Coordinates of C-alpha atoms in Angstrom, one line a residue:
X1 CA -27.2 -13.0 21.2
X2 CA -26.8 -16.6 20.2
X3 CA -27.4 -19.1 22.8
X4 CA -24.5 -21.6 23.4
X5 CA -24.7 -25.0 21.9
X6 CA -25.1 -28.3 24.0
X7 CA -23.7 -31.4 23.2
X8 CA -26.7 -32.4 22.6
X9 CA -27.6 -29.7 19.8
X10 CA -24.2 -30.5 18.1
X11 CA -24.9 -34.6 18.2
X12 CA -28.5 -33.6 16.6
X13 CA -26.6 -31.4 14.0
X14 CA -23.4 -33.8 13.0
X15 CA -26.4 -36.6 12.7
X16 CA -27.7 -34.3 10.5
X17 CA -25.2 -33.8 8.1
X18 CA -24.3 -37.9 8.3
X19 CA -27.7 -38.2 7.0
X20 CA -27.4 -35.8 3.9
X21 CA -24.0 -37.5 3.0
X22 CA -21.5 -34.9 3.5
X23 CA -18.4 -35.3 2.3
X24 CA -15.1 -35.7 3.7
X25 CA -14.7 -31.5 3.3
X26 CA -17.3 -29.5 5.3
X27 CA -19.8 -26.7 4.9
X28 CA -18.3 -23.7 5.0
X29 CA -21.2 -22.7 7.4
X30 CA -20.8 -26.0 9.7
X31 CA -23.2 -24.9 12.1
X32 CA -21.7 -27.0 15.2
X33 CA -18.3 -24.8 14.6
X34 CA -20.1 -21.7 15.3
X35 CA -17.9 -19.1 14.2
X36 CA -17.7 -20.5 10.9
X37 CA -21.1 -18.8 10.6
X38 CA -19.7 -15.4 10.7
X39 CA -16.4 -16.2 9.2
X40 CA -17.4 -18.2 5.9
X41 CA -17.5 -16.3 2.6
X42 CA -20.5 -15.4 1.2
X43 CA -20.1 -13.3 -1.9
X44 CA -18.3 -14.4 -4.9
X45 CA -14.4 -15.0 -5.3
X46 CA -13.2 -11.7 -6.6
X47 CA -11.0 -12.3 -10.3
X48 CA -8.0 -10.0 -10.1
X49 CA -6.6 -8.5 -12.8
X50 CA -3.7 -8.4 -12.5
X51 CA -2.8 -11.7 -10.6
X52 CA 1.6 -10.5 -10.4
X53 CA 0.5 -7.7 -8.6
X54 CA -0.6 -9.7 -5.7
X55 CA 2.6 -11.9 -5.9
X56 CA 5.0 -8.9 -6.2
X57 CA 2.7 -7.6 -3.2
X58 CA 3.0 -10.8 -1.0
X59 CA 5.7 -12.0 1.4
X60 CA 9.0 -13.5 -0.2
X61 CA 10.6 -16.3 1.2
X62 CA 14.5 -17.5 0.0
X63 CA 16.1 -20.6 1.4
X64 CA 18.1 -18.1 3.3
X65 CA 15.4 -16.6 5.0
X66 CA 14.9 -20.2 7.5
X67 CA 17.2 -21.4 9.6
X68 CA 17.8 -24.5 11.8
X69 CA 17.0 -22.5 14.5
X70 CA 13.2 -22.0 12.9
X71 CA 12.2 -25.6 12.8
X72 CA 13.6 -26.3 17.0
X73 CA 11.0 -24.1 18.6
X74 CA 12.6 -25.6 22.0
X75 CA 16.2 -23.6 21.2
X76 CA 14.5 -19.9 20.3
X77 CA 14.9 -18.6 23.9
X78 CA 17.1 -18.6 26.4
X79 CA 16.0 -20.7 28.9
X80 CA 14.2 -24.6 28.2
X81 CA 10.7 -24.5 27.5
X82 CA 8.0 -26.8 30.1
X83 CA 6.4 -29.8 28.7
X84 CA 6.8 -32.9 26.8
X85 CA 9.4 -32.3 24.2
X86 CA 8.1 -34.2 21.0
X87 CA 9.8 -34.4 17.3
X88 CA 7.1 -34.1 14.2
X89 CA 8.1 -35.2 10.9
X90 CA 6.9 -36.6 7.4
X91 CA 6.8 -35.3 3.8
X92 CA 4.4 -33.3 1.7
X93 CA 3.3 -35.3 -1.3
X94 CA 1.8 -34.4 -4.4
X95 CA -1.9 -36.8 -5.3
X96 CA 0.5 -39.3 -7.1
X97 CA 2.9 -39.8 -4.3
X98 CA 5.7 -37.4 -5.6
X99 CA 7.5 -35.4 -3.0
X100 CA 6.9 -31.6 -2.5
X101 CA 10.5 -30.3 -2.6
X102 CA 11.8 -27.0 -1.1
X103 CA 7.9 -26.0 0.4
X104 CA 7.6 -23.7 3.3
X105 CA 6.2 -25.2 6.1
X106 CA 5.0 -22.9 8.9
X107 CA 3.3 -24.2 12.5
X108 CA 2.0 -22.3 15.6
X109 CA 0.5 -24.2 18.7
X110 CA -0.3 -23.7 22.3
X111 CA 1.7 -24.2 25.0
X112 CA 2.4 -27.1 27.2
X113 CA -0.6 -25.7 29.2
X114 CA -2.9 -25.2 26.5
X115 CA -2.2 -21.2 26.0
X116 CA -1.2 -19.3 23.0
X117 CA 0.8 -15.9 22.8
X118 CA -1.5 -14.1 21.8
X119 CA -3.1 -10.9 23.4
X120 CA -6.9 -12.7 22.5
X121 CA -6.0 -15.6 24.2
X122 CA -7.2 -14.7 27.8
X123 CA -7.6 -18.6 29.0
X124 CA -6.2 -18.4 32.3
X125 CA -3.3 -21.4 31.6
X126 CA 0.5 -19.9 32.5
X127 CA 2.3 -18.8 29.5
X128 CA 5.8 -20.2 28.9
X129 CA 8.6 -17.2 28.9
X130 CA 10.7 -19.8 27.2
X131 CA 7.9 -20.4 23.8
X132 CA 6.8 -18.7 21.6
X133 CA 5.0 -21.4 19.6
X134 CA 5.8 -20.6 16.1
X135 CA 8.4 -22.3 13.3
X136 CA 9.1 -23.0 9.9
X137 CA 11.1 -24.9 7.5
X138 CA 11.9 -26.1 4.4
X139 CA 11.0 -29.5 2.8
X140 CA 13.9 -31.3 1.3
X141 CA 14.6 -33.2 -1.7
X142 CA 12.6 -36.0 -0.4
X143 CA 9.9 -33.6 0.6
X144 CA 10.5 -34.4 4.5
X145 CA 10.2 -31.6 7.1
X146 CA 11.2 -31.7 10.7
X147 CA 9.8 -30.2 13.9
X148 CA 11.2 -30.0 17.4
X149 CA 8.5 -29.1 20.2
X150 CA 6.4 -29.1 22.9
X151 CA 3.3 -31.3 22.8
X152 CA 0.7 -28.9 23.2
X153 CA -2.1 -29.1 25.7
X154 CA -6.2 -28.9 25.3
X155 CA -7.5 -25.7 26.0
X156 CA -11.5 -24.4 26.0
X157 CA -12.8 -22.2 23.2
X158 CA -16.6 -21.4 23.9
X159 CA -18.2 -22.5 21.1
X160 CA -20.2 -24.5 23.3
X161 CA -21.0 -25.9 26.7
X162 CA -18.0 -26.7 28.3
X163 CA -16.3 -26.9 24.8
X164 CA -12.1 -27.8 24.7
X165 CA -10.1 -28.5 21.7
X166 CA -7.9 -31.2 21.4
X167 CA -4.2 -30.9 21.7
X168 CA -3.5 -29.9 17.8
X169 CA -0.7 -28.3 15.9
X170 CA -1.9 -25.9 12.7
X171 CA 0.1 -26.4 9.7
X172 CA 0.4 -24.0 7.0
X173 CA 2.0 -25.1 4.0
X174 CA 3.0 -23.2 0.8
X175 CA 2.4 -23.9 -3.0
X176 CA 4.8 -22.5 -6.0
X177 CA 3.1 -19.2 -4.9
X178 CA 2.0 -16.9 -1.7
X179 CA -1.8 -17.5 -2.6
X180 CA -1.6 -21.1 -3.1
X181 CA -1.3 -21.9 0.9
X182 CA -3.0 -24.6 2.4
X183 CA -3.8 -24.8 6.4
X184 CA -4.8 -27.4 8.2
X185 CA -4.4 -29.3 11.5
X186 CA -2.5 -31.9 12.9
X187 CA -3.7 -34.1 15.7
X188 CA -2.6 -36.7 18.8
X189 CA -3.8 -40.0 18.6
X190 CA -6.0 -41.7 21.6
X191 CA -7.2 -38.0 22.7
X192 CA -10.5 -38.5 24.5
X193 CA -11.7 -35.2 23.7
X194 CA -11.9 -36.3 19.6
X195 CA -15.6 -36.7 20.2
X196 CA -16.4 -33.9 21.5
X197 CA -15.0 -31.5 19.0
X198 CA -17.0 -30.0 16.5
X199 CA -14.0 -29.0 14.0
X200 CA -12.9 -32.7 13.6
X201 CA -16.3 -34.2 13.7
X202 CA -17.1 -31.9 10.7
X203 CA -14.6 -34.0 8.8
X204 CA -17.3 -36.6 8.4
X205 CA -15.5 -39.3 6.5
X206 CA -14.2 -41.7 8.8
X207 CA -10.5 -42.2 6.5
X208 CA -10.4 -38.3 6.0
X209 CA -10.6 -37.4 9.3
X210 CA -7.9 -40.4 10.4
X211 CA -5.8 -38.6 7.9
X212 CA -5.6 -35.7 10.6
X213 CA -4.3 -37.8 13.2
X214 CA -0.4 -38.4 13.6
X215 CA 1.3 -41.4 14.3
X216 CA 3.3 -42.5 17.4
X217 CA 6.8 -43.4 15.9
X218 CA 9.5 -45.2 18.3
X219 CA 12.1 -44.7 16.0
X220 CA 11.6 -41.3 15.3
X221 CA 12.0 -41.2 19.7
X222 CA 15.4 -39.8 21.0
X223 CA 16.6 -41.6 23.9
X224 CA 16.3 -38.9 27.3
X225 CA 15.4 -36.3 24.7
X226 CA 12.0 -36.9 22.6
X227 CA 9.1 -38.7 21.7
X228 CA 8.7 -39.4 18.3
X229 CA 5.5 -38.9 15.7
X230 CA 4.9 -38.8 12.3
X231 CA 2.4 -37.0 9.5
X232 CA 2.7 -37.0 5.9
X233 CA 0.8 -34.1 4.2
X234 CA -0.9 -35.1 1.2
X235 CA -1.8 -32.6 -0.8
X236 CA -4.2 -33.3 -3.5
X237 CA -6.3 -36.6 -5.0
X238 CA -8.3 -38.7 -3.4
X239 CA -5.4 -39.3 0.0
X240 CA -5.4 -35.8 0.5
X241 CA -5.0 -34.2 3.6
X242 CA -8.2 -31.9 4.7
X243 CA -7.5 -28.0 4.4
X244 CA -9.3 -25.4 6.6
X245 CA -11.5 -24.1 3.2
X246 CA -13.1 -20.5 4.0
X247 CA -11.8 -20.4 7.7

């Protein structure tokens, strides 16, 4: 078996890749993000051929198919949800600034305590009877979506020596098609733990990787409800937001 890597092994290894110049996309096989051994393609993409067959194959999603109710993940149960409630917005943008209109956006995050639901998640954090942690939207004619939530907490993932992620909400967003969808991650600004985690390290340039990090917005707060942030997804060109590639 593998033995666990120290902080020390990933410092070596992120100096490393400084050194050879990598880019502001990573290896596929970032070795500090140890899974991404196992997980990373390494045959050839496959052509199909017969590329409608996948689409006709695929989910469908129709305006009618979200509602209000998808995009307020503190409304979906009965009861209120624990935690800081938080509203995330901002648009999806095309590389020349042009907004994404009528895109699915999907997200899914740990609780308030750092815990998914999810029977792999066995971190021993309560889970929240009143969240589910998943929601979705469309973007509107100014390419804007809008989130209600729970700030999520940090949570350990054993990739390493005492290894927790920072508090982070995945984003999944949809092209003109099923297999054009992009994931990435959205993060909290002035965590501590940004240093010590390999998946955002492995964003290596310094304005990419700030591109992850959402933005504390006092208007966007709600008196005695919310606290406000904002994160505009950009996605192509040289502004782009970083996508999980081969995760």
């Amino acid at each position: 078996m593998p033995q666990p890597l120290t902080q020390a092994d990933i410092d070596r290894q992120m100096a490393e890749l400084h050194a050879a110049g990598g880019g502001d996309h990573p290896s596929r096989d970032y070795a500090p993000y140890r899974s991404t051994l196992l997980r990373h393609p390494r045959q050839p993409l496959v052509a199909l051929k017969d590329p409608e067959a996948a689409e006709l194959a695929g989910p469908v999603f129709g305006v009618t198919d979200v509602t209000a109710l998808d995009s307020d993940l503190t409304r979906q149960h009965l009861g209120e949800p624990l935690g800081e409630r938080i509203t995330v917005t901002g648009r999806v943008l095309d590389r020349d600034g042009h907004p994404v209109r009528g895109q699915l956006v999907e997200i899914w995050q740990a609780n308030s305590s750092g815990r998914y639901l999810h029977q792999r998640d066995d971190h021993p954090a309560p889970l929240d009877p009143n969240f589910s942690g998943v929601g979705r939207c469309l973007t509107d004619s100014e390419g804007r979506y809008t989130f209600t939530t729970i700030k999520p907490g940090a949570y350990p993932w054993r990739n390493h020596v005492n290894a927790w992620r920072p508090a982070h909400i995945h984003f999944s967003v949809f092209g003109a098609a099923f297999t054009q969808r992009l994931v990435t991650q959205m993060y909290f600004p002035g965590d501590p733990l940004f240093a010590y985690d390999p998946i955002l390290q492995s964003v290596t340039d310094e304005p990419a990787r700030q591109r992850l990090i959402c933005a504390y917005d006092h208007e966007l707060s709600k008196p005695e409800w919310s606290l406000g942030y904002r994160w505009d997804i950009v996605l192509d060109g040289p502004a782009a937001t970083w996508m999980e590639e081969g995760r």
